[in-house]
Amino acid sequence: MILDAVRAAASRLFSPEFRSVFLKTLGLTLLALAALWFAISSLFEWLALPWIDALLPGLPAWAGLLGLIVAGIGLALGLALLIAPVTAIIAGLFLDDVADVVERTDYPGDPPGRAVPALRSLVLAVKFFGVVILGNIVALLLLLVPGINIAAFFVVNGYLLGREFFEFAAMRFRPEADAKALRRKYAGTVFLAGLVVAAFLAVPLLNLLTPLFAAALMVHLHKAVSAREPV
């Protein structure tokens, strides 16, 4: 079931039907990440550099340059951890566009879903943004623990991203409480699908398409899960 959903979602990523939402999703994701990079680097220059100059006065020029390089690497790693919550916000804006395309092209005989109300969708996305930030802070701390470091990234993001995207997809067809209950009933399946999303998220450049892929994947998965439910 999961493999079928993954294949179906991947096959649509660069299809003509997805082109409009693809460009909007990619553009907004790049814009958000650029804004975050500027904000984080500006905050570092404002807070950290004066403190370093005061603590270590008279540093040679090469040491300052080396410090900037190290800081740049640190900022890049920090930005990588923010990709997951950024995708949550983007998904809240474009999930319905993705779902409309998937439902229209792959399930033309089924009743279409209803768009999640814009305000509710935004509230859920902002709430999830905070949850993913906290989850990835925990994952970052666990990177220091031998034996579970890298696995923590996949487990945390697999759970959180799987839960969020599946519930968004399910709420197009059922009330929020029922969507959450369905996700809990198929928690293992949703988590495994979330691990696929987390693996997608870990691939540089390709991870910019995470909202598009994850939304399409969970629409297919919700369709498959719903077919198993008693009428």
Coordinates of C-alpha atoms in Angstrom, one line a residue:
M1 CA 0.0 0.0 0.0
I2 CA 2.8 2.4 0.9
L3 CA 4.9 1.5 -2.1
D4 CA 1.9 2.0 -4.4
A5 CA 1.3 5.4 -2.9
V6 CA 5.0 6.4 -3.2
R7 CA 5.2 5.3 -6.8
A8 CA 2.0 7.2 -7.6
A9 CA 3.2 10.4 -5.9
A10 CA 6.6 10.3 -7.5
S11 CA 5.2 9.8 -10.9
R12 CA 3.2 13.0 -10.7
L13 CA 6.0 15.3 -9.4
F14 CA 7.0 16.6 -12.8
S15 CA 3.8 16.0 -14.7
P16 CA 2.1 18.8 -16.7
E17 CA -0.9 18.7 -14.3
F18 CA 1.4 19.5 -11.4
R19 CA 3.4 22.3 -13.1
S20 CA 1.5 25.2 -11.6
V21 CA 1.5 24.0 -8.0
F22 CA 5.1 22.8 -8.5
L23 CA 6.3 26.3 -9.4
K24 CA 4.3 27.9 -6.6
T25 CA 5.5 25.4 -4.0
L26 CA 9.2 25.6 -5.1
G27 CA 9.1 29.4 -5.4
L28 CA 7.6 29.9 -1.9
T29 CA 9.9 27.3 -0.3
L30 CA 13.0 29.0 -1.8
L31 CA 11.8 32.4 -0.7
A32 CA 11.0 31.3 2.8
L33 CA 14.4 29.6 3.2
A34 CA 16.2 32.6 1.8
A35 CA 14.4 34.8 4.3
L36 CA 15.4 32.5 7.1
W37 CA 19.0 32.5 6.0
F38 CA 19.1 36.3 6.0
A39 CA 17.4 36.4 9.4
I40 CA 19.6 33.9 11.1
S41 CA 22.9 35.4 9.6
S42 CA 21.8 38.9 10.6
L43 CA 21.0 37.7 14.1
F44 CA 24.4 36.0 14.3
E45 CA 26.3 39.1 13.2
W46 CA 24.3 41.3 15.6
L47 CA 24.6 39.1 18.7
A48 CA 27.7 36.8 18.3
L49 CA 30.3 38.8 16.4
P50 CA 30.6 41.7 19.0
W51 CA 30.8 39.2 21.8
I52 CA 33.6 37.3 20.0
D53 CA 35.5 40.5 19.3
A54 CA 35.2 41.6 22.9
L55 CA 36.3 38.2 24.2
L56 CA 39.2 37.7 21.8
P57 CA 40.5 41.1 20.7
G58 CA 43.2 41.4 18.1
L59 CA 42.5 38.3 16.2
P60 CA 44.4 38.1 12.9
A61 CA 42.4 38.5 9.7
W62 CA 42.7 34.9 8.7
A63 CA 41.1 33.8 12.1
G64 CA 38.2 36.1 11.4
L65 CA 37.7 34.6 8.0
L66 CA 37.9 31.1 9.4
G67 CA 35.3 32.0 12.0
L68 CA 33.0 33.2 9.3
I69 CA 33.4 30.0 7.4
V70 CA 32.6 27.9 10.5
A71 CA 29.7 30.2 11.3
G72 CA 28.4 29.7 7.7
I73 CA 28.6 25.9 8.1
G74 CA 26.7 26.2 11.4
L75 CA 24.1 28.4 9.8
A76 CA 23.7 26.0 6.9
L77 CA 23.1 23.1 9.4
G78 CA 20.6 25.2 11.3
L79 CA 18.8 26.0 8.1
A80 CA 18.7 22.3 7.2
L81 CA 16.9 21.6 10.5
L82 CA 14.3 24.3 9.6
I83 CA 13.4 22.8 6.2
A84 CA 11.0 20.4 7.9
P85 CA 8.9 23.1 9.7
V86 CA 9.1 25.3 6.6
T87 CA 7.5 22.5 4.6
A88 CA 4.7 22.3 7.1
I89 CA 3.8 25.9 6.5
I90 CA 4.0 25.5 2.7
A91 CA 1.9 22.3 2.9
G92 CA -0.8 24.2 4.7
L93 CA -1.0 26.6 1.8
F94 CA -0.8 24.2 -1.1
L95 CA -2.1 20.8 0.1
D96 CA -5.6 21.5 -1.4
D97 CA -4.1 22.4 -4.8
V98 CA -2.0 19.1 -4.8
A99 CA -5.0 17.1 -3.6
D100 CA -7.3 18.6 -6.3
V101 CA -4.8 17.5 -9.0
V102 CA -4.3 14.0 -7.6
E103 CA -8.0 13.4 -7.1
R104 CA -9.0 14.8 -10.5
T105 CA -6.4 12.8 -12.4
D106 CA -6.0 9.6 -10.5
Y107 CA -9.5 9.2 -8.9
P108 CA -11.9 10.8 -11.4
G109 CA -14.8 8.5 -10.4
D110 CA -14.6 9.4 -6.7
P111 CA -16.4 12.4 -5.1
P112 CA -13.9 15.2 -4.7
G113 CA -12.7 16.3 -1.3
R114 CA -13.5 19.6 0.4
A115 CA -10.8 22.2 0.9
V116 CA -9.9 22.7 4.6
P117 CA -11.1 26.2 5.6
A118 CA -8.2 28.7 5.0
L119 CA -8.1 30.0 8.6
R120 CA -8.2 26.5 10.1
S121 CA -5.5 25.3 7.8
L122 CA -3.3 28.3 8.7
V123 CA -3.8 27.7 12.4
L124 CA -3.0 24.0 12.1
A125 CA 0.1 24.8 10.0
V126 CA 1.4 27.4 12.5
K127 CA 0.8 25.0 15.4
F128 CA 2.6 22.2 13.6
F129 CA 5.5 24.6 12.8
G130 CA 6.1 24.9 16.5
V131 CA 5.8 21.2 17.1
V132 CA 8.3 20.4 14.4
I133 CA 10.8 23.0 15.7
L134 CA 10.7 21.4 19.1
G135 CA 11.0 17.9 17.6
N136 CA 14.0 18.8 15.6
I137 CA 15.7 20.5 18.6
V138 CA 15.3 17.1 20.4
A139 CA 16.7 15.3 17.3
L140 CA 19.6 17.8 17.3
L141 CA 20.4 17.0 21.0
L142 CA 20.1 13.3 20.3
L143 CA 22.8 13.6 17.5
L144 CA 25.2 13.8 20.4
V145 CA 24.2 10.4 21.7
P146 CA 26.1 7.5 20.1
G147 CA 24.0 4.8 18.5
I148 CA 20.8 6.8 17.8
N149 CA 22.1 10.1 16.3
I150 CA 21.1 10.0 12.6
A151 CA 18.2 7.7 13.3
A152 CA 16.7 10.4 15.6
F153 CA 16.2 12.7 12.6
F154 CA 14.3 10.1 10.6
V155 CA 12.2 8.9 13.6
V156 CA 11.2 12.5 14.7
N157 CA 10.5 13.8 11.2
G158 CA 8.9 10.5 10.1
Y159 CA 6.4 10.7 12.9
L160 CA 5.7 14.4 12.8
L161 CA 5.5 14.8 9.0
G162 CA 3.5 11.6 8.5
R163 CA 1.0 12.7 11.1
E164 CA 0.6 16.2 9.7
F165 CA 0.3 15.4 6.0
F166 CA -2.0 12.5 6.6
E167 CA -4.4 14.4 8.8
F168 CA -4.4 17.3 6.3
A169 CA -5.3 14.9 3.5
A170 CA -8.0 13.1 5.6
M171 CA -9.6 16.3 6.7
R172 CA -10.7 16.9 3.1
F173 CA -13.1 14.0 3.5
R174 CA -13.9 13.8 7.2
P175 CA -14.1 16.0 10.3
E176 CA -10.9 16.8 12.1
A177 CA -11.7 14.4 15.0
D178 CA -12.4 11.5 12.6
A179 CA -9.2 12.3 10.7
K180 CA -7.1 12.1 13.9
A181 CA -8.9 8.8 14.9
L182 CA -8.2 7.3 11.4
R183 CA -4.5 8.3 11.7
R184 CA -4.3 6.7 15.1
K185 CA -5.9 3.5 13.8
Y186 CA -3.3 3.2 11.1
A187 CA -0.5 4.8 13.1
G188 CA 2.1 2.2 11.9
T189 CA 1.3 2.7 8.2
V190 CA 1.3 6.5 8.5
F191 CA 4.6 6.4 10.4
L192 CA 6.3 4.2 7.7
A193 CA 5.0 6.6 5.0
G194 CA 6.3 9.5 7.1
L195 CA 9.8 7.8 7.1
V196 CA 9.7 7.9 3.3
V197 CA 8.9 11.6 3.5
A198 CA 11.8 12.0 6.0
A199 CA 14.1 10.2 3.6
F200 CA 13.0 12.5 0.8
L201 CA 13.6 15.4 3.1
A202 CA 17.2 14.3 3.7
V203 CA 18.2 14.5 0.0
P204 CA 19.7 18.0 -0.8
L205 CA 17.8 20.0 -3.5
L206 CA 15.2 17.2 -3.8
N207 CA 14.0 18.1 -0.3
L208 CA 12.7 21.5 -1.7
L209 CA 9.9 19.4 -3.2
T210 CA 9.0 17.8 0.0
P211 CA 5.6 19.5 0.4
L212 CA 4.5 18.5 -3.1
F213 CA 5.6 14.9 -2.7
A214 CA 4.3 14.4 0.9
A215 CA 0.9 15.9 0.1
A216 CA 0.5 13.7 -3.0
L217 CA 1.7 10.6 -1.1
M218 CA -0.7 11.1 1.8
V219 CA -3.6 11.7 -0.6
H220 CA -3.0 8.3 -2.2
L221 CA -2.4 6.7 1.2
H222 CA -5.6 8.1 2.6
K223 CA -7.5 6.8 -0.4
A224 CA -6.0 3.3 0.2
V225 CA -6.7 3.4 3.9
S226 CA -10.3 4.6 3.4
A227 CA -11.0 1.7 1.0
R228 CA -10.3 -0.7 3.9
E229 CA -12.7 1.0 6.2
P230 CA -16.3 -0.5 6.6
V231 CA -19.0 1.5 4.7

